[in-house]
Short mmCIF file of C-alpha atoms in Angstrom, two decimals:
data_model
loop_
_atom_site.label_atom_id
_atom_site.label_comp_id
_atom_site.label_asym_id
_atom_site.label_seq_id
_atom_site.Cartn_x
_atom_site.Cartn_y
_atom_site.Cartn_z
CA UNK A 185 0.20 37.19 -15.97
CA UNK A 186 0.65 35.73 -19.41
CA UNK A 187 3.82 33.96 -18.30
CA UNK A 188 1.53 31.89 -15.21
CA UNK A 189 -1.48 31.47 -17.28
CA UNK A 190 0.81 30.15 -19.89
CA UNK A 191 2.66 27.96 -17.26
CA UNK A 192 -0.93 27.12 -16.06
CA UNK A 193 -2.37 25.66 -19.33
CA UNK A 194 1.06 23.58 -20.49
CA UNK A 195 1.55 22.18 -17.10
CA UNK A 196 1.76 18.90 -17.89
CA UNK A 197 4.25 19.37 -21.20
CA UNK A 198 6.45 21.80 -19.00
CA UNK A 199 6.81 19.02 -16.50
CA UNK A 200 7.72 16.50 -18.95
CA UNK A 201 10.45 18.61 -20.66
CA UNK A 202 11.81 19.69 -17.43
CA UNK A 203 12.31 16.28 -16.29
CA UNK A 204 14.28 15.26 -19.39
CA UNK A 205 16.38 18.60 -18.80
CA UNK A 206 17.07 17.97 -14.75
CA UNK A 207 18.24 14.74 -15.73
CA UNK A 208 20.82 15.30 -18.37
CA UNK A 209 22.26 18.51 -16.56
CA UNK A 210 22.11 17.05 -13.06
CA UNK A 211 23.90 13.86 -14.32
CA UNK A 212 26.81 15.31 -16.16
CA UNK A 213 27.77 18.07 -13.48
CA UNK A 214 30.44 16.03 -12.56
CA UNK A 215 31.00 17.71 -8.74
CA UNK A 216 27.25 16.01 -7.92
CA UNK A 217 28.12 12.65 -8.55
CA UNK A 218 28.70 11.72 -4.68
CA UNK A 219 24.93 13.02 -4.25
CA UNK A 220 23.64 10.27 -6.36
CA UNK A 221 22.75 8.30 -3.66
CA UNK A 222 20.84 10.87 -1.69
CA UNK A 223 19.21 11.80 -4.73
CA UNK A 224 17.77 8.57 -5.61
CA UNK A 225 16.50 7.77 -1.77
CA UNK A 226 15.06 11.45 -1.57
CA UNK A 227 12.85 10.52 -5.34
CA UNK A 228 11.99 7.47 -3.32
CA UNK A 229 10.73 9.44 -1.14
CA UNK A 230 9.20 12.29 -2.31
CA UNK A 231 7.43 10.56 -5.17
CA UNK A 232 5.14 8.43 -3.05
CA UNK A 233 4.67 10.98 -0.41
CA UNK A 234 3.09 13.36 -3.24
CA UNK A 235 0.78 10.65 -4.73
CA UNK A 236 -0.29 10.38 -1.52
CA UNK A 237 -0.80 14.33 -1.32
CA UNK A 238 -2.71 14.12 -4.66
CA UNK A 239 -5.22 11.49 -3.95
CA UNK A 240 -5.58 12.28 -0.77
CA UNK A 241 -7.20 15.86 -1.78
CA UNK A 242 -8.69 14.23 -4.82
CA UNK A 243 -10.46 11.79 -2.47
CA UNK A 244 -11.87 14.52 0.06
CA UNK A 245 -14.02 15.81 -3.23
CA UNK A 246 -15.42 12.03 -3.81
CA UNK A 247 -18.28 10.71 -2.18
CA UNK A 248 -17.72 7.54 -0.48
CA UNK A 249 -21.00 6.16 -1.71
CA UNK A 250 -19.76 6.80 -5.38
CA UNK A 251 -17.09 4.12 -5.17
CA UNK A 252 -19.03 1.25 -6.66
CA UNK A 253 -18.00 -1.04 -10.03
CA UNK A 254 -20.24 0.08 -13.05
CA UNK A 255 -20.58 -1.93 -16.11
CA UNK A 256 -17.73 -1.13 -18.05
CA UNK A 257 -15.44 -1.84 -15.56
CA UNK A 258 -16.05 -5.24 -16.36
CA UNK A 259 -15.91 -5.12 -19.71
CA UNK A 260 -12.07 -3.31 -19.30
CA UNK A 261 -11.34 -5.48 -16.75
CA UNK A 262 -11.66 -8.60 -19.79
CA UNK A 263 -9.85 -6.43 -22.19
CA UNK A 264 -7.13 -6.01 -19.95
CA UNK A 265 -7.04 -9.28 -19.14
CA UNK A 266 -7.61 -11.58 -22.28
CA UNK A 267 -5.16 -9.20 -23.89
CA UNK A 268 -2.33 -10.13 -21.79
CA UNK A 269 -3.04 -13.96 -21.52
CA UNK A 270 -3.39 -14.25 -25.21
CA UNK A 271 0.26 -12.81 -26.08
CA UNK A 272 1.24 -14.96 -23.05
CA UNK A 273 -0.16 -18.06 -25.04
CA UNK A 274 1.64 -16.26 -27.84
CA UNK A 275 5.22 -16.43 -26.35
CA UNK A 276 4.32 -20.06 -24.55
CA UNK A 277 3.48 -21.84 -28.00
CA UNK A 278 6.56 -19.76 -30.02
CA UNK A 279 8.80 -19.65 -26.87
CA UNK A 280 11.75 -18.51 -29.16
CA UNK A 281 10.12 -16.01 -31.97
CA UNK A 282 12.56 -13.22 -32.82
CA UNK A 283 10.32 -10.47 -31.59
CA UNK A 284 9.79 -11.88 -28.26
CA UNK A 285 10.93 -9.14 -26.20
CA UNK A 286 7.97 -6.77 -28.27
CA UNK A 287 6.00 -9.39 -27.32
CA UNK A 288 6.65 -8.90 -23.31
CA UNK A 289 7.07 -5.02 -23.53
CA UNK A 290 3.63 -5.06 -24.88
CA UNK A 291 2.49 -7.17 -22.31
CA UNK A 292 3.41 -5.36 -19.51
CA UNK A 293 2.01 -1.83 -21.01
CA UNK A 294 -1.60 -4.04 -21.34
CA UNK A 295 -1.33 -5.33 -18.26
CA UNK A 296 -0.46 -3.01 -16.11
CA UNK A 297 -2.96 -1.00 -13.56
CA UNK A 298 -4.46 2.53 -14.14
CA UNK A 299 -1.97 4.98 -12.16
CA UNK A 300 -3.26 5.87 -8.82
CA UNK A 301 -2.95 9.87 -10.08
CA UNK A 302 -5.47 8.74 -13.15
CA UNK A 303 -8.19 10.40 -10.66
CA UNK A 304 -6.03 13.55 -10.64
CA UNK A 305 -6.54 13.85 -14.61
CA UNK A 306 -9.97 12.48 -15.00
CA UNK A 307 -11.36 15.00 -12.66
CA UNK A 308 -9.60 17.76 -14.23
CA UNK A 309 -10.90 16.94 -17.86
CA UNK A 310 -14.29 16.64 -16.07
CA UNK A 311 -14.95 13.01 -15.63
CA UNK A 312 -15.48 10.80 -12.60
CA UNK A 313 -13.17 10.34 -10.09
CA UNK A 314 -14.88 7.89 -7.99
CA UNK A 315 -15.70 5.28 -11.16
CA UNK A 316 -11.69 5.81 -11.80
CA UNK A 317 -10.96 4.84 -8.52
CA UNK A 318 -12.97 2.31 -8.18
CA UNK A 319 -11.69 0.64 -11.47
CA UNK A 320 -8.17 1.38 -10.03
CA UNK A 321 -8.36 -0.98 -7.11
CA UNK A 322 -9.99 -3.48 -9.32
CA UNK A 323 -7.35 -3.69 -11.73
CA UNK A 324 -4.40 -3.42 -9.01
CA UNK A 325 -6.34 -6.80 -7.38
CA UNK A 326 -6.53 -8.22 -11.08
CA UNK A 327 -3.17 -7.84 -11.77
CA UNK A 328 -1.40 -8.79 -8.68
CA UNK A 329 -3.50 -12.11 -9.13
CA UNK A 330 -2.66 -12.58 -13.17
CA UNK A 331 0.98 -11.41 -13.23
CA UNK A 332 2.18 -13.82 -10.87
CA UNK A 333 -0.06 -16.69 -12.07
CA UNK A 334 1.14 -15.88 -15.52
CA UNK A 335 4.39 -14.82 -16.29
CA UNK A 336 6.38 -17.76 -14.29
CA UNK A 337 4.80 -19.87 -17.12
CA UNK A 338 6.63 -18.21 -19.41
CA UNK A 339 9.51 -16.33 -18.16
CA UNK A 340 10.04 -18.76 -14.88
CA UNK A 341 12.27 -17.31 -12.53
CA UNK A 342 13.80 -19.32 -9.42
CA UNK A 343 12.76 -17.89 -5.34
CA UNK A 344 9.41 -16.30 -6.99
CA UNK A 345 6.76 -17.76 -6.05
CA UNK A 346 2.57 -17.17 -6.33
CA UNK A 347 2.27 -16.42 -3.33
CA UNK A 348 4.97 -14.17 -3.12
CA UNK A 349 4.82 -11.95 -6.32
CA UNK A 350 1.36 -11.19 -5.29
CA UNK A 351 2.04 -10.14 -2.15
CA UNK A 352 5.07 -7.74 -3.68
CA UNK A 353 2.61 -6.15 -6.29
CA UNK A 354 -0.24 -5.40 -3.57
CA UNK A 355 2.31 -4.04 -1.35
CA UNK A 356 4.05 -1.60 -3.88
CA UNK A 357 0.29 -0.13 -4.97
CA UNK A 358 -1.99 -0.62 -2.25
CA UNK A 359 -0.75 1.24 0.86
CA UNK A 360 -0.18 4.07 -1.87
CA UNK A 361 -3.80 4.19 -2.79
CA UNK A 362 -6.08 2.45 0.47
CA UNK A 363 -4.18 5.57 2.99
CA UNK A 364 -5.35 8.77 1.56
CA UNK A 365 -8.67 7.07 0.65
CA UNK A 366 -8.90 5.67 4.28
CA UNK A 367 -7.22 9.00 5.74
CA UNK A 368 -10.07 11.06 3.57
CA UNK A 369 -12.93 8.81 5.07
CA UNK A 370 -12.31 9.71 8.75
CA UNK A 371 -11.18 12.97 8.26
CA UNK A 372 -14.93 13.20 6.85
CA UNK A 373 -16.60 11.41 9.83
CA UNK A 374 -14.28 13.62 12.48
CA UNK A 375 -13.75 16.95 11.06
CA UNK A 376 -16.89 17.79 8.41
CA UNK A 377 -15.41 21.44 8.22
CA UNK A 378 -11.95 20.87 8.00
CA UNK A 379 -12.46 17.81 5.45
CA UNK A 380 -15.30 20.64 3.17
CA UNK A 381 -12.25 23.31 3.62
CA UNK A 382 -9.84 20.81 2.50
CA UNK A 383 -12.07 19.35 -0.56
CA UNK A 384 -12.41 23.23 -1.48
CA UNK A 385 -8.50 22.81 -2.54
CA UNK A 386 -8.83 19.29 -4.56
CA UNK A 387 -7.49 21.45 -7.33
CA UNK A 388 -3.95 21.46 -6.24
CA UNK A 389 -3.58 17.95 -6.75
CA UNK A 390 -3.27 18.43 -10.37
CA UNK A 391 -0.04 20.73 -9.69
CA UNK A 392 1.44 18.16 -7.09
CA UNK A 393 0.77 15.18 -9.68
CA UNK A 394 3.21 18.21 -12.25
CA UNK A 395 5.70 17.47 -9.99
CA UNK A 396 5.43 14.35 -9.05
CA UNK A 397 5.00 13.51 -13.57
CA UNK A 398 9.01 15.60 -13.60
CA UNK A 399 10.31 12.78 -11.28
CA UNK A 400 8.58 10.19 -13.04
CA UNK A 401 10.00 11.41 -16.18
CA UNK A 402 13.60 11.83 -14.74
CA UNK A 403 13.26 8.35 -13.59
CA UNK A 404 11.93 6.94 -17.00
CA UNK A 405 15.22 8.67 -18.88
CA UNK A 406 17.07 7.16 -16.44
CA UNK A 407 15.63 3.34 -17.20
CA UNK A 408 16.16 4.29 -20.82
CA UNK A 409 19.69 5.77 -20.81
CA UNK A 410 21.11 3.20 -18.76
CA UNK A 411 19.12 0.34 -20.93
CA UNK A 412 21.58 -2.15 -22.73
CA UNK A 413 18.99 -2.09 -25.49
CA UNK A 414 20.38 -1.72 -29.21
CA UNK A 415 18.49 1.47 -30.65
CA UNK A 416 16.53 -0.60 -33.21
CA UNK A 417 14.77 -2.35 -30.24
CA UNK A 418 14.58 0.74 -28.52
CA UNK A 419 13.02 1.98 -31.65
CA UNK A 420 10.46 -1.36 -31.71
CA UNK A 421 9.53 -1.02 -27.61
CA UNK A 422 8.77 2.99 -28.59
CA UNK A 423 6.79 1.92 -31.62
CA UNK A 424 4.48 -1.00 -29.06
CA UNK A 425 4.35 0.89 -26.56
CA UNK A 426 3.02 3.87 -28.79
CA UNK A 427 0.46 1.25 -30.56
CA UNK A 428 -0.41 -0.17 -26.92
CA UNK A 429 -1.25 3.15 -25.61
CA UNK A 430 -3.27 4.61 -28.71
CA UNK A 431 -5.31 0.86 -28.62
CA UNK A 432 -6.05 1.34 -25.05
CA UNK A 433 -7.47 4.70 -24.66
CA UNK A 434 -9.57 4.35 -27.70
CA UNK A 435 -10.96 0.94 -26.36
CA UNK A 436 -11.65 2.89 -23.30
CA UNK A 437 -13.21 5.79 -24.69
CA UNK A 438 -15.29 3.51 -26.95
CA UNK A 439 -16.52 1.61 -24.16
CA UNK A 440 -17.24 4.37 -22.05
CA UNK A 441 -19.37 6.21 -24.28
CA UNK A 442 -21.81 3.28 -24.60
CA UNK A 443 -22.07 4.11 -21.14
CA UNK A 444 -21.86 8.21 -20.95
CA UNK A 445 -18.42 7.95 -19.24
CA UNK A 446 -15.53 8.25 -22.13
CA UNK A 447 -13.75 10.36 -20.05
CA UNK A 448 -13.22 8.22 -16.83
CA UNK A 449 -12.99 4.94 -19.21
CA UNK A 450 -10.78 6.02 -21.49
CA UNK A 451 -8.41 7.15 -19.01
CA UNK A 452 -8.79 3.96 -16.57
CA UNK A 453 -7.45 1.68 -19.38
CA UNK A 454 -4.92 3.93 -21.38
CA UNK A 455 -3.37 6.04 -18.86
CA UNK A 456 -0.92 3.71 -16.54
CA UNK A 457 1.53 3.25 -13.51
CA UNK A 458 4.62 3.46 -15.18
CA UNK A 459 6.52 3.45 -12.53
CA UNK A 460 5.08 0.14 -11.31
CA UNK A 461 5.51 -0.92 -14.66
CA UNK A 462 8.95 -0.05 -15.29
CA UNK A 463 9.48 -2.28 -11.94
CA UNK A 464 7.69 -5.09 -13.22
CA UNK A 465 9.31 -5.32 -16.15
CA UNK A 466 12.93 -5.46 -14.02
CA UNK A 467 10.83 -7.63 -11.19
CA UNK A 468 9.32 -10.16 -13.31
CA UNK A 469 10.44 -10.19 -17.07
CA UNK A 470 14.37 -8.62 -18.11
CA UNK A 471 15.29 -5.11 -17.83
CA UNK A 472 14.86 -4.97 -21.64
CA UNK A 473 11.24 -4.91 -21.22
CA UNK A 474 10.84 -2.17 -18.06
CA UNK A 475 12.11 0.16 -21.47
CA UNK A 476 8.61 -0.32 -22.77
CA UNK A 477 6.98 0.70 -19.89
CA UNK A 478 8.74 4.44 -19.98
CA UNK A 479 8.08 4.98 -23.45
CA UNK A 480 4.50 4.56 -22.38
CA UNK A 481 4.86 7.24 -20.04
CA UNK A 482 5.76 9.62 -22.73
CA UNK A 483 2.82 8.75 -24.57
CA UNK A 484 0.60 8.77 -21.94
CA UNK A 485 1.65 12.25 -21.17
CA UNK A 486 1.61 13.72 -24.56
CA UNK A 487 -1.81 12.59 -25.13
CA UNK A 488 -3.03 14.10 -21.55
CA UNK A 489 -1.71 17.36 -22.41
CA UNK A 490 -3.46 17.13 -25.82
CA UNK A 491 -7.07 16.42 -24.31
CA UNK A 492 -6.34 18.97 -21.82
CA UNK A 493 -5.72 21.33 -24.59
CA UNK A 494 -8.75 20.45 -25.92
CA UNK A 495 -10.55 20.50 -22.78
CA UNK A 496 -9.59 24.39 -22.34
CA UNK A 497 -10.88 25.38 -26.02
CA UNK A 498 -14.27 23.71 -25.48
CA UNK A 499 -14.60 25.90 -21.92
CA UNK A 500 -13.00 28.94 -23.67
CA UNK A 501 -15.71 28.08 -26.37
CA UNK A 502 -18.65 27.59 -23.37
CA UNK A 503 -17.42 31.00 -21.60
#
């Protein structure tokens, strides 16, 4: 019993070290290297089929009528924004400043959209799920419009259009996050008692998104291992991406208290899609920069598993 509750309480730390662990060991057992391949399609695969899993339960426990903006998503929504088009004003008027790839790396951890599993953790540290999601599919619209408005500016790439960057952003995140939400909705108009029997179990999403964070993690050693980076910039992208993520979940926490919801605010703007990040920074900017974006999942991840920590004393501390 000690072993589960302890497994129970450092889920999310457990998950992180075992996906550093599965990676190294799976990658130098040199009889699996013709599985690589497999490997890689079945992540592709499994990863977005257990997001979908997650929100999906998450979204049978929110109320339908609770998915409205609320004043600070606005207020985010301009941090988020002005940040990024600021450095991008940076990099346009000192195109060739040493630390430009910083520069970008920081951009993309600033810019990038709360992770579709944020609801997962907000819920679970006893904040709003529905004012998470509905910040989430604000700032997916906001930054498939500003990304590919933006970046070409600076980083211009040839066969990448406005049109067409926006249209590959919204179609990595959306079908990810409209399907449970839509699946959720009908299953409540349909089936009341399987959808109430269902939303009785929202609790298991946390334990998916465990699995789903060791991929993520596996996946984010990978980007870094295989980076061309020298260490000292590896070193600098750790070190902005560290400063990025501490800036944006105290911005959000600050904002949200003004409006008695630190929880749900601080973790719409500090805790992220890497994953879409990572891609954006191999999509849209170098490879260089994508190393940014999985340092920030570390972060991210150490810092969850810190407020849940602190989340279980303050119960313990209640019961």
């Amino acid at each position: 019993m000690n072993i589960i509750r302890f497994i129970k309480n450092w889920t999310l730390p457990i998950a992180m070290a075992l996906g550093v662990v599965l990676y190294f060991v799976y990658v130098n057992i040199p009889f699996l290297e013709p599985t690589k391949p497999f490997v890689e399609h079945a992540v592709a695969v499994i990863q977005p089929l257990l997001v979908f899993l997650m929100l999906f339960l998450t979204f049978c426990k929110v109320d339908v009528s609770e998915l409205k903006p609320c004043k600070w998503h606005w207020i985010l929504l301009l941090v988020q924004s002005l940040s990024f088009v600021l450095m991008a004003v940076l990099l346009y008027i000192f195109p060739d400043m040493p630390p430009r790839i910083l520069v970008e790396g920081a951009m993309v951890c600033l810019i990038c959209p709360t992770a579709t599993a944020a609801a997962v953790v907000t819920g679970k540290l006893g904040g709003s799920a529905a004012h998470i999601t509905s910040y989430t599919i604000l700032i997916n619209l906001v930054t498939a419009f500003l990304v590919p408005l933006v970046v070409p500016v600076i980083h211009p790439q040839e066969g990448i259009g406005f049109a067409s960057s926006f249209l590959m952003i919204l179609g990595k995140v959306f079908p990810l996050l409209l399907c449970p939400f839509i699946f959720a909705v009908l299953l409540r108009y349909l089936s009341p008692k399987l959808h109430a029997m269902i939303g009785r179990y929202h609790g298991l999403s946390f334990y998916l998104w465990a699995v789903a964070l060791t991929l993520a993690i596996a996946v984010t050693v990978k980007s870094i291992v295989h980076s061309d980076v020298s260490v000292w910039y590896q070193a600098g992208l750790a070190l902005v991406s560290l400063l990025a993520c501490a800036f944006q979940f105290y911005v959000g926490k600050k904002w949200g208290s003004k409006y008695s919801d630190t929880i749900s605010a601080g973790q719409a703007l500090g805790q992220k899609n890497t994953v879409l990040a990572i891609w954006m920074g191999y999509t849209f900017f170098t490879p260089v920069t994508a190393v940014a974006a999985g340092f920030y999942s570390v972060w991210q991840n150490v810092f969850n598993s810190y407020q849940l920590y602190l989340r279980r004393k303050e119960e313990a501390g209640l019961g």
